[in-house]
mmCIF file of C-alpha atoms (C1' of nucleotides) in Angstrom:
data_model
loop_
_atom_site.group_PDB
_atom_site.id
_atom_site.type_symbol
_atom_site.label_atom_id
_atom_site.label_comp_id
_atom_site.label_asym_id
_atom_site.label_seq_id
_atom_site.Cartn_x
_atom_site.Cartn_y
_atom_site.Cartn_z
ATOM 1 C CA UNK Q 1 18.120 -4.378 -10.314
ATOM 2 C CA UNK Q 2 15.371 -2.979 -12.499
ATOM 3 C CA UNK Q 3 16.912 -0.862 -15.552
ATOM 4 C CA UNK Q 4 13.563 0.382 -16.817
ATOM 5 C CA UNK Q 5 11.352 2.966 -15.415
ATOM 6 C CA UNK Q 6 8.113 2.236 -13.554
ATOM 7 C CA UNK Q 7 5.302 3.372 -15.827
ATOM 8 C CA UNK Q 8 1.905 4.631 -14.570
ATOM 9 C CA UNK Q 9 -1.356 3.421 -16.070
ATOM 10 C CA UNK Q 10 -2.172 6.073 -18.496
ATOM 11 C CA UNK Q 11 1.040 5.622 -20.237
ATOM 12 C CA UNK Q 12 0.993 2.215 -21.270
ATOM 13 C CA UNK Q 13 2.397 0.919 -24.496
ATOM 14 C CA UNK Q 14 -0.875 1.197 -26.310
ATOM 15 C CA UNK Q 15 -1.833 4.805 -25.410
ATOM 16 C CA UNK Q 16 -0.494 5.894 -28.540
ATOM 17 C CA UNK Q 17 1.884 8.057 -26.747
ATOM 18 C CA UNK Q 18 4.512 8.293 -29.269
ATOM 19 C CA UNK Q 19 2.162 10.173 -31.510
ATOM 20 C CA UNK Q 20 -0.424 11.946 -29.348
ATOM 21 C CA UNK Q 21 2.159 13.759 -26.700
ATOM 22 C CA UNK Q 22 4.794 15.593 -27.616
ATOM 23 C CA UNK Q 23 8.131 14.627 -25.913
ATOM 24 C CA UNK Q 24 10.217 17.474 -24.579
ATOM 25 C CA UNK Q 25 13.169 15.321 -25.714
ATOM 26 C CA UNK Q 26 12.151 15.004 -29.188
ATOM 27 C CA UNK Q 27 11.207 19.068 -29.387
ATOM 28 C CA UNK Q 28 14.569 19.672 -28.036
ATOM 29 C CA UNK Q 29 16.242 17.859 -31.014
ATOM 30 C CA UNK Q 30 14.700 20.619 -33.143
ATOM 31 C CA UNK Q 31 17.016 22.822 -31.647
ATOM 32 C CA UNK Q 32 19.916 20.848 -30.558
ATOM 33 C CA UNK Q 33 19.662 17.904 -32.955
ATOM 34 C CA UNK Q 34 23.154 17.933 -34.440
ATOM 35 C CA UNK Q 35 26.505 17.094 -32.943
ATOM 36 C CA UNK Q 36 27.864 20.585 -33.958
ATOM 37 C CA UNK Q 37 25.441 22.472 -32.099
ATOM 38 C CA UNK Q 38 26.322 20.564 -28.957
ATOM 39 C CA UNK Q 39 30.244 21.339 -29.788
ATOM 40 C CA UNK Q 40 29.258 25.031 -29.928
ATOM 41 C CA UNK Q 41 27.357 24.971 -26.742
ATOM 42 C CA UNK Q 42 30.273 22.939 -25.135
ATOM 43 C CA UNK Q 43 32.696 25.629 -26.165
ATOM 44 C CA UNK Q 44 30.408 28.443 -24.897
ATOM 45 C CA UNK Q 45 30.298 26.740 -21.457
ATOM 46 C CA UNK Q 46 34.159 26.702 -21.642
ATOM 47 C CA UNK Q 47 34.160 30.485 -22.097
ATOM 48 C CA UNK Q 48 34.276 30.982 -25.891
ATOM 49 C CA UNK Q 49 32.537 33.758 -27.031
ATOM 50 C CA UNK Q 50 34.384 34.859 -30.470
ATOM 51 C CA UNK Q 51 33.338 33.692 -33.781
ATOM 52 C CA UNK Q 52 36.975 32.230 -34.341
ATOM 53 C CA UNK Q 53 37.172 30.825 -30.936
ATOM 54 C CA UNK Q 54 34.249 28.471 -31.773
ATOM 55 C CA UNK Q 55 35.650 27.801 -35.090
ATOM 56 C CA UNK Q 56 39.054 26.869 -33.820
ATOM 57 C CA UNK Q 57 38.173 24.875 -30.704
ATOM 58 C CA UNK Q 58 35.416 23.015 -32.154
ATOM 59 C CA UNK Q 59 37.140 22.346 -35.567
ATOM 60 C CA UNK Q 60 33.983 22.824 -37.526
ATOM 61 C CA UNK Q 61 33.951 24.845 -40.531
ATOM 62 C CA UNK Q 62 33.287 28.614 -40.841
ATOM 63 C CA UNK Q 63 30.010 28.244 -42.579
ATOM 64 C CA UNK Q 64 28.585 25.436 -40.435
ATOM 65 C CA UNK Q 65 29.812 27.439 -37.303
ATOM 66 C CA UNK Q 66 28.059 30.603 -38.669
ATOM 67 C CA UNK Q 67 24.678 28.853 -39.203
ATOM 68 C CA UNK Q 68 24.655 27.216 -35.786
ATOM 69 C CA UNK Q 69 25.608 30.459 -33.992
ATOM 70 C CA UNK Q 70 22.840 32.114 -35.979
ATOM 71 C CA UNK Q 71 20.239 29.264 -35.048
ATOM 72 C CA UNK Q 72 21.253 28.941 -31.482
ATOM 73 C CA UNK Q 73 21.042 32.730 -31.087
ATOM 74 C CA UNK Q 74 17.549 32.633 -32.894
ATOM 75 C CA UNK Q 75 16.424 30.028 -30.386
ATOM 76 C CA UNK Q 76 17.608 32.128 -27.368
ATOM 77 C CA UNK Q 77 20.397 29.858 -26.258
ATOM 78 C CA UNK Q 78 23.170 32.351 -27.102
ATOM 79 C CA UNK Q 79 22.862 36.311 -27.337
ATOM 80 C CA UNK Q 80 24.826 38.368 -29.751
ATOM 81 C CA UNK Q 81 26.573 40.952 -27.663
ATOM 82 C CA UNK Q 82 28.307 43.789 -29.300
ATOM 83 C CA UNK Q 83 31.547 44.849 -27.476
ATOM 84 C CA UNK Q 84 34.534 47.138 -28.078
ATOM 85 C CA UNK Q 85 38.024 46.898 -26.877
ATOM 86 C CA UNK Q 86 39.625 50.542 -26.598
ATOM 87 C CA UNK Q 87 40.992 51.593 -29.804
ATOM 88 C CA UNK Q 88 39.354 48.705 -31.686
ATOM 89 C CA UNK Q 89 36.349 48.415 -33.823
ATOM 90 C CA UNK Q 90 33.294 46.938 -32.400
ATOM 91 C CA UNK Q 91 33.027 43.225 -32.493
ATOM 92 C CA UNK Q 92 30.366 40.481 -31.527
ATOM 93 C CA UNK Q 93 30.456 38.050 -28.845
ATOM 94 C CA UNK Q 94 28.137 35.222 -28.263
ATOM 95 C CA UNK Q 95 27.286 34.910 -24.856
ATOM 96 C CA UNK Q 96 25.122 32.293 -22.938
ATOM 97 C CA UNK Q 97 21.485 33.124 -21.986
ATOM 98 C CA UNK Q 98 19.680 31.527 -19.259
ATOM 99 C CA UNK Q 99 18.284 29.142 -21.436
ATOM 100 C CA UNK Q 100 21.499 28.332 -22.706
ATOM 101 C CA UNK Q 101 23.063 28.071 -19.331
ATOM 102 C CA UNK Q 102 20.414 25.643 -18.292
ATOM 103 C CA UNK Q 103 21.795 22.943 -20.470
ATOM 104 C CA UNK Q 104 24.623 22.701 -18.300
ATOM 105 C CA UNK Q 105 23.274 19.563 -16.519
ATOM 106 C CA UNK Q 106 22.788 17.952 -20.008
ATOM 107 C CA UNK Q 107 26.241 18.486 -20.991
ATOM 108 C CA UNK Q 108 27.724 17.290 -17.677
ATOM 109 C CA UNK Q 109 25.734 14.123 -17.694
ATOM 110 C CA UNK Q 110 26.985 13.493 -21.102
ATOM 111 C CA UNK Q 111 30.627 14.109 -20.180
ATOM 112 C CA UNK Q 112 30.409 12.088 -17.107
ATOM 113 C CA UNK Q 113 28.797 9.152 -19.069
ATOM 114 C CA UNK Q 114 31.696 9.516 -21.698
ATOM 115 C CA UNK Q 115 34.064 9.572 -18.892
ATOM 116 C CA UNK Q 116 32.847 6.428 -17.437
ATOM 117 C CA UNK Q 117 32.145 4.269 -20.344
ATOM 118 C CA UNK Q 118 34.425 5.499 -23.062
ATOM 119 C CA UNK Q 119 37.710 6.441 -21.112
ATOM 120 C CA UNK Q 120 38.514 4.019 -18.541
ATOM 121 C CA UNK Q 121 42.088 5.020 -18.328
ATOM 122 C CA UNK Q 122 43.083 7.848 -20.836
ATOM 123 C CA UNK Q 123 43.163 11.488 -20.812
ATOM 124 C CA UNK Q 124 40.065 13.185 -19.485
ATOM 125 C CA UNK Q 125 38.535 16.559 -18.532
ATOM 126 C CA UNK Q 126 38.051 16.890 -15.078
ATOM 127 C CA UNK Q 127 34.970 18.736 -13.702
ATOM 128 C CA UNK Q 128 35.683 19.764 -10.067
ATOM 129 C CA UNK Q 129 33.931 21.629 -7.320
ATOM 130 C CA UNK Q 130 36.054 24.596 -6.992
ATOM 131 C CA UNK Q 131 35.328 24.885 -3.287
ATOM 132 C CA UNK Q 132 36.305 21.303 -2.209
ATOM 133 C CA UNK Q 133 38.146 19.870 -5.215
ATOM 134 C CA UNK Q 134 35.850 16.900 -5.584
ATOM 135 C CA UNK Q 135 34.611 15.677 -8.826
ATOM 136 C CA UNK Q 136 31.280 16.871 -10.035
ATOM 137 C CA UNK Q 137 28.550 14.474 -11.484
ATOM 138 C CA UNK Q 138 24.857 14.665 -11.946
ATOM 139 C CA UNK Q 139 22.343 13.323 -9.678
ATOM 140 C CA UNK Q 140 18.496 12.412 -9.958
ATOM 141 C CA UNK Q 141 16.779 14.171 -7.202
ATOM 142 C CA UNK Q 142 13.166 14.905 -6.577
ATOM 143 C CA UNK Q 143 12.128 18.333 -5.553
ATOM 144 C CA UNK Q 144 11.661 17.157 -1.944
ATOM 145 C CA UNK Q 145 15.464 16.564 -2.177
ATOM 146 C CA UNK Q 146 15.632 13.024 -1.906
ATOM 147 C CA UNK Q 147 18.104 10.998 -4.298
ATOM 148 C CA UNK Q 148 16.075 8.891 -6.542
ATOM 149 C CA UNK Q 149 17.372 5.547 -7.581
ATOM 150 C CA UNK Q 150 16.100 4.191 -10.962
ATOM 151 C CA UNK Q 151 13.533 1.920 -9.490
ATOM 152 C CA UNK Q 152 11.935 4.753 -7.644
ATOM 153 C CA UNK Q 153 11.407 6.843 -10.790
ATOM 154 C CA UNK Q 154 7.838 6.891 -12.075
ATOM 155 C CA UNK Q 155 6.597 7.997 -15.469
ATOM 156 C CA UNK Q 156 3.424 9.764 -15.471
ATOM 157 C CA UNK Q 157 1.397 12.139 -17.683
ATOM 158 C CA UNK Q 158 0.069 15.481 -16.711
ATOM 159 C CA UNK Q 159 -2.179 16.423 -19.667
ATOM 160 C CA UNK Q 160 -3.600 19.668 -18.340
ATOM 161 C CA UNK Q 161 -1.553 21.134 -15.561
ATOM 162 C CA UNK Q 162 -2.872 24.508 -14.255
ATOM 163 C CA UNK Q 163 -0.798 27.304 -15.125
ATOM 164 C CA UNK Q 164 0.865 28.852 -12.175
ATOM 165 C CA UNK Q 165 -0.793 32.209 -11.374
ATOM 166 C CA UNK Q 166 1.175 35.349 -11.959
ATOM 167 C CA UNK H 1 25.441 35.603 -12.365
ATOM 168 C CA UNK H 2 28.234 33.864 -14.291
ATOM 169 C CA UNK H 3 27.175 31.396 -16.865
ATOM 170 C CA UNK H 4 30.502 30.086 -18.034
ATOM 171 C CA UNK H 5 32.700 27.729 -16.169
ATOM 172 C CA UNK H 6 35.804 28.605 -14.367
ATOM 173 C CA UNK H 7 38.763 27.327 -16.507
ATOM 174 C CA UNK H 8 41.924 26.131 -14.702
ATOM 175 C CA UNK H 9 45.156 27.117 -16.192
ATOM 176 C CA UNK H 10 46.273 24.430 -18.236
ATOM 177 C CA UNK H 11 43.151 24.421 -20.181
ATOM 178 C CA UNK H 12 43.207 27.916 -21.683
ATOM 179 C CA UNK H 13 41.905 28.850 -25.163
ATOM 180 C CA UNK H 14 45.344 28.409 -26.732
ATOM 181 C CA UNK H 15 46.131 25.032 -25.430
ATOM 182 C CA UNK H 16 45.026 23.584 -28.411
ATOM 183 C CA UNK H 17 42.703 21.528 -26.304
ATOM 184 C CA UNK H 18 40.163 20.972 -29.137
ATOM 185 C CA UNK H 19 42.466 18.650 -31.044
ATOM 186 C CA UNK H 20 44.784 17.231 -28.507
ATOM 187 C CA UNK H 21 42.334 15.943 -26.087
ATOM 188 C CA UNK H 22 39.552 13.756 -26.768
ATOM 189 C CA UNK H 23 36.397 15.184 -25.320
ATOM 190 C CA UNK H 24 34.046 12.597 -23.805
ATOM 191 C CA UNK H 25 31.236 14.463 -25.284
ATOM 192 C CA UNK H 26 32.616 14.178 -28.824
ATOM 193 C CA UNK H 27 33.199 10.678 -28.472
ATOM 194 C CA UNK H 28 29.893 9.829 -27.095
ATOM 195 C CA UNK H 29 28.497 11.334 -30.308
ATOM 196 C CA UNK H 30 30.170 8.661 -32.197
ATOM 197 C CA UNK H 31 27.713 6.231 -30.577
ATOM 198 C CA UNK H 32 24.907 8.405 -29.523
ATOM 199 C CA UNK H 33 24.890 10.977 -32.464
ATOM 200 C CA UNK H 34 21.666 11.049 -34.177
ATOM 201 C CA UNK H 35 18.124 11.659 -32.915
ATOM 202 C CA UNK H 36 16.990 8.138 -33.627
ATOM 203 C CA UNK H 37 19.451 6.615 -31.277
ATOM 204 C CA UNK H 38 18.087 8.892 -28.417
ATOM 205 C CA UNK H 39 14.485 7.883 -29.415
ATOM 206 C CA UNK H 40 15.317 4.430 -29.383
ATOM 207 C CA UNK H 41 17.103 4.747 -25.824
ATOM 208 C CA UNK H 42 14.081 6.781 -24.631
ATOM 209 C CA UNK H 43 11.796 3.893 -25.429
ATOM 210 C CA UNK H 44 14.028 1.492 -23.785
ATOM 211 C CA UNK H 45 13.620 3.348 -20.830
ATOM 212 C CA UNK H 46 9.973 3.366 -20.985
ATOM 213 C CA UNK H 47 9.967 -0.321 -21.256
ATOM 214 C CA UNK H 48 10.121 -1.284 -24.759
ATOM 215 C CA UNK H 49 12.000 -4.385 -25.546
ATOM 216 C CA UNK H 50 10.492 -5.706 -28.854
ATOM 217 C CA UNK H 51 11.356 -4.521 -32.540
ATOM 218 C CA UNK H 52 7.850 -3.472 -33.093
ATOM 219 C CA UNK H 53 7.480 -1.519 -30.021
ATOM 220 C CA UNK H 54 10.462 0.523 -30.982
ATOM 221 C CA UNK H 55 9.202 1.081 -34.506
ATOM 222 C CA UNK H 56 5.595 2.180 -33.444
ATOM 223 C CA UNK H 57 6.533 4.215 -30.478
ATOM 224 C CA UNK H 58 9.375 6.113 -31.871
ATOM 225 C CA UNK H 59 7.653 6.407 -35.381
ATOM 226 C CA UNK H 60 11.009 5.533 -37.045
ATOM 227 C CA UNK H 61 11.078 3.410 -39.983
ATOM 228 C CA UNK H 62 11.944 -0.202 -39.730
ATOM 229 C CA UNK H 63 15.296 -0.212 -41.609
ATOM 230 C CA UNK H 64 16.415 2.665 -39.181
ATOM 231 C CA UNK H 65 15.290 1.104 -36.183
ATOM 232 C CA UNK H 66 17.141 -2.191 -37.250
ATOM 233 C CA UNK H 67 20.442 -0.141 -37.875
ATOM 234 C CA UNK H 68 20.060 1.906 -34.553
ATOM 235 C CA UNK H 69 19.296 -1.242 -32.403
ATOM 236 C CA UNK H 70 22.099 -3.188 -34.043
ATOM 237 C CA UNK H 71 24.505 -0.334 -33.454
ATOM 238 C CA UNK H 72 23.359 0.212 -29.811
ATOM 239 C CA UNK H 73 23.674 -3.595 -29.315
ATOM 240 C CA UNK H 74 27.088 -3.443 -30.660
ATOM 241 C CA UNK H 75 28.038 -0.635 -28.589
ATOM 242 C CA UNK H 76 26.770 -2.467 -25.443
ATOM 243 C CA UNK H 77 23.919 -0.173 -24.637
ATOM 244 C CA UNK H 78 21.423 -2.740 -25.355
ATOM 245 C CA UNK H 79 21.578 -6.491 -25.235
ATOM 246 C CA UNK H 80 19.521 -8.769 -27.462
ATOM 247 C CA UNK H 81 18.023 -11.441 -25.296
ATOM 248 C CA UNK H 82 16.091 -14.424 -26.666
ATOM 249 C CA UNK H 83 12.949 -15.361 -24.839
ATOM 250 C CA UNK H 84 10.044 -17.565 -25.471
ATOM 251 C CA UNK H 85 6.629 -17.293 -24.258
ATOM 252 C CA UNK H 86 4.926 -20.872 -23.532
ATOM 253 C CA UNK H 87 3.674 -22.256 -26.791
ATOM 254 C CA UNK H 88 5.209 -19.428 -28.877
ATOM 255 C CA UNK H 89 8.332 -19.548 -30.762
ATOM 256 C CA UNK H 90 11.642 -17.696 -29.771
ATOM 257 C CA UNK H 91 11.557 -14.103 -30.135
ATOM 258 C CA UNK H 92 14.187 -11.442 -29.375
ATOM 259 C CA UNK H 93 14.122 -8.612 -26.792
ATOM 260 C CA UNK H 94 16.410 -5.586 -26.429
ATOM 261 C CA UNK H 95 17.095 -4.913 -22.978
ATOM 262 C CA UNK H 96 19.368 -2.005 -21.265
ATOM 263 C CA UNK H 97 22.515 -2.919 -20.112
ATOM 264 C CA UNK H 98 24.189 -1.107 -17.285
ATOM 265 C CA UNK H 99 25.975 1.152 -19.736
ATOM 266 C CA UNK H 100 22.723 1.916 -21.387
ATOM 267 C CA UNK H 101 21.000 2.277 -18.102
ATOM 268 C CA UNK H 102 23.736 4.757 -16.949
ATOM 269 C CA UNK H 103 22.419 7.213 -19.816
ATOM 270 C CA UNK H 104 19.158 7.895 -17.636
ATOM 271 C CA UNK H 105 20.531 11.122 -16.064
ATOM 272 C CA UNK H 106 21.441 12.472 -19.720
ATOM 273 C CA UNK H 107 17.730 11.840 -20.819
ATOM 274 C CA UNK H 108 16.315 13.012 -17.737
ATOM 275 C CA UNK H 109 18.376 16.117 -17.927
ATOM 276 C CA UNK H 110 17.207 16.697 -21.515
ATOM 277 C CA UNK H 111 13.671 15.954 -20.869
ATOM 278 C CA UNK H 112 13.645 18.417 -17.918
ATOM 279 C CA UNK H 113 15.251 21.204 -20.105
ATOM 280 C CA UNK H 114 12.831 20.498 -22.819
ATOM 281 C CA UNK H 115 9.952 20.709 -20.059
ATOM 282 C CA UNK H 116 11.127 23.990 -18.787
ATOM 283 C CA UNK H 117 12.087 25.759 -21.972
ATOM 284 C CA UNK H 118 9.789 24.296 -24.674
ATOM 285 C CA UNK H 119 6.700 23.498 -22.830
ATOM 286 C CA UNK H 120 5.795 26.420 -20.567
ATOM 287 C CA UNK H 121 2.188 25.184 -20.386
ATOM 288 C CA UNK H 122 1.276 22.320 -22.650
ATOM 289 C CA UNK H 123 1.022 18.654 -22.043
ATOM 290 C CA UNK H 124 4.089 16.955 -20.589
ATOM 291 C CA UNK H 125 5.569 13.856 -19.356
ATOM 292 C CA UNK H 126 5.899 13.693 -15.750
ATOM 293 C CA UNK H 127 8.847 12.177 -13.808
ATOM 294 C CA UNK H 128 7.913 11.587 -10.147
ATOM 295 C CA UNK H 129 9.655 10.079 -7.016
ATOM 296 C CA UNK H 130 7.410 6.990 -6.581
ATOM 297 C CA UNK H 131 7.951 7.359 -2.841
ATOM 298 C CA UNK H 132 7.094 10.816 -2.365
ATOM 299 C CA UNK H 133 5.397 11.961 -5.546
ATOM 300 C CA UNK H 134 7.544 15.115 -6.114
ATOM 301 C CA UNK H 135 9.015 15.900 -9.579
ATOM 302 C CA UNK H 136 12.322 14.506 -10.446
ATOM 303 C CA UNK H 137 15.155 16.687 -11.970
ATOM 304 C CA UNK H 138 19.083 16.302 -12.299
ATOM 305 C CA UNK H 139 21.416 18.141 -10.017
ATOM 306 C CA UNK H 140 25.170 18.967 -10.134
ATOM 307 C CA UNK H 141 26.612 17.478 -6.908
ATOM 308 C CA UNK H 142 30.197 16.972 -6.248
ATOM 309 C CA UNK H 143 31.255 13.562 -5.036
ATOM 310 C CA UNK H 144 31.458 15.136 -1.573
ATOM 311 C CA UNK H 145 27.898 15.457 -1.605
ATOM 312 C CA UNK H 146 27.762 19.453 -1.806
ATOM 313 C CA UNK H 147 25.372 20.836 -4.591
ATOM 314 C CA UNK H 148 27.386 22.814 -7.089
ATOM 315 C CA UNK H 149 26.336 26.029 -8.416
ATOM 316 C CA UNK H 150 27.633 26.885 -11.878
ATOM 317 C CA UNK H 151 30.140 29.444 -10.572
ATOM 318 C CA UNK H 152 31.812 26.892 -8.385
ATOM 319 C CA UNK H 153 32.333 24.532 -11.255
ATOM 320 C CA UNK H 154 35.860 24.279 -12.341
ATOM 321 C CA UNK H 155 37.165 22.810 -15.394
ATOM 322 C CA UNK H 156 40.377 21.088 -15.380
ATOM 323 C CA UNK H 157 42.640 18.447 -17.179
ATOM 324 C CA UNK H 158 43.909 15.240 -15.806
ATOM 325 C CA UNK H 159 46.133 13.879 -18.606
ATOM 326 C CA UNK H 160 47.783 10.790 -16.615
ATOM 327 C CA UNK H 161 45.381 9.635 -14.060
ATOM 328 C CA UNK H 162 46.767 6.566 -12.341
ATOM 329 C CA UNK H 163 44.638 3.621 -12.810
ATOM 330 C CA UNK H 164 42.722 2.313 -9.750
ATOM 331 C CA UNK H 165 44.364 -0.889 -8.491
ATOM 332 C CA UNK H 166 42.260 -3.911 -8.758
ATOM 333 C "C1'" DC W 1 38.384 39.668 -37.724
ATOM 334 C "C1'" DG W 2 33.753 37.846 -38.509
ATOM 335 C "C1'" DG W 3 31.319 36.429 -41.296
ATOM 336 C "C1'" DC W 4 28.356 34.763 -46.111
ATOM 337 C "C1'" DA W 5 27.536 32.354 -50.884
ATOM 338 C "C1'" DT W 6 28.610 28.670 -53.572
ATOM 339 C "C1'" DC W 7 29.523 23.935 -54.931
ATOM 340 C "C1'" DC W 8 29.922 19.336 -53.563
ATOM 341 C "C1'" DT W 9 30.031 15.050 -50.718
ATOM 342 C "C1'" DT W 10 28.295 12.083 -47.303
ATOM 343 C "C1'" DA W 11 25.180 10.549 -43.910
ATOM 344 C "C1'" DG W 12 20.644 10.072 -41.959
ATOM 345 C "C1'" DG W 13 16.370 8.387 -43.005
ATOM 346 C "C1'" DG W 14 11.667 7.316 -45.360
ATOM 347 C "C1'" DA W 15 9.026 4.227 -48.601
ATOM 348 C "C1'" DT W 16 8.021 0.150 -50.435
ATOM 349 C "C1'" DA W 17 8.595 -4.720 -51.226
ATOM 350 C "C1'" DC W 18 10.333 -8.935 -49.708
ATOM 351 C "C1'" DT W 19 12.003 -13.022 -46.422
ATOM 352 C "C1'" DG W 20 12.661 -16.502 -42.385
ATOM 353 C "C1'" DC S 1 6.592 -10.937 -35.779
ATOM 354 C "C1'" DA S 2 11.218 -9.421 -36.862
ATOM 355 C "C1'" DG S 3 13.549 -8.065 -39.643
ATOM 356 C "C1'" DT S 4 16.537 -7.143 -44.842
ATOM 357 C "C1'" DA S 5 17.027 -4.947 -49.424
ATOM 358 C "C1'" DT S 6 16.619 -1.548 -52.672
ATOM 359 C "C1'" DC S 7 15.878 3.017 -53.948
ATOM 360 C "C1'" DC S 8 15.679 7.741 -53.384
ATOM 361 C "C1'" DC S 9 15.437 12.306 -50.886
ATOM 362 C "C1'" DT S 10 16.974 15.543 -47.670
ATOM 363 C "C1'" DA S 11 20.049 17.434 -44.219
ATOM 364 C "C1'" DA S 12 24.611 18.084 -42.397
ATOM 365 C "C1'" DG S 13 28.937 19.358 -43.084
ATOM 366 C "C1'" DG S 14 33.583 20.364 -45.609
ATOM 367 C "C1'" DA S 15 36.399 23.143 -48.968
ATOM 368 C "C1'" DT S 16 36.900 27.272 -51.397
ATOM 369 C "C1'" DG S 17 36.477 32.207 -52.278
ATOM 370 C "C1'" DC S 18 34.690 36.420 -51.408
ATOM 371 C "C1'" DC S 19 33.398 40.666 -48.627
ATOM 372 C "C1'" DG S 20 32.533 44.392 -44.965
#
DNA sequence: CGGCATCCTTAGGGATACTG
DNA sequence: CAGTATCCCTAAGGATGCCG
């Protein structure tokens, strides 16, 4: 079984790709490059919204939590929403935006990998499909709906894609 | 549309989950916690095997590349395979193991996210299904084969799962 | 409760020079 | 070519204390 991806012509080793083309993954690290930012996002998915929830549940220190929340908010992954419980003063909640929510496949893929390779028998968190109770995983599929095994995955470059009309 | 995951009873905010249970994601960061380790893995998927390929294509310095390759090899994501071209001396290649290959969904999910949210129009790397030419993405599915939208995803805890007979 | 300021320690990573 | 050794700088993160 082939483990590496098929590479199309224009993206060979000598195309200088590492420097010329920006990698979406590398760019993503400018936003989500630290462990703590992932932990914060994880808790956001688990339902944390209040500052202290993030701090307690991730175990990271307040200053760092504050910094991450500020950055993630600035990047548009979280949104600061003021709310007020009856009789209480106004508080702040951090809620996932669409951009933030869209990270779910990344986190799920990470969890599944950790589950599979790092916890062969111990305690684990389960992700299940509420409707049928089966385990949830991530799967590679093409936009035509086919499952895509590794050896049918091809890497190519699309330097000047036309912008969709709007 | 709900952005957070349904949480089952035993995993409420006050269950002390952050400390008591090890998160597969957090554990994964002990292995893949730095940007450079992802860059190395990315290049491994792109087909890099030689030390210098990794260095050139990721742009990271030799000492750091060496350290990452050593760590990733120790963790079993890469494998050091000696090879010899006819008439040449023996050299070392770093090849993806199954454990390493299995990270593909994580990387693809990251790329797609970066593509979608960080490069709305610029140059991009394409991942296509070789058989039909359509774009490839990651999808949440349950083991029964249903696509799983966010609001049907449920988080639960399985503290003492029986080990599969073997 | 929801943070920010300050200080300090450690980890990550680059540059350069050298070796089998 | 495939690294290693050394040195140094910066970024990440914890502890503590303060503030609206």
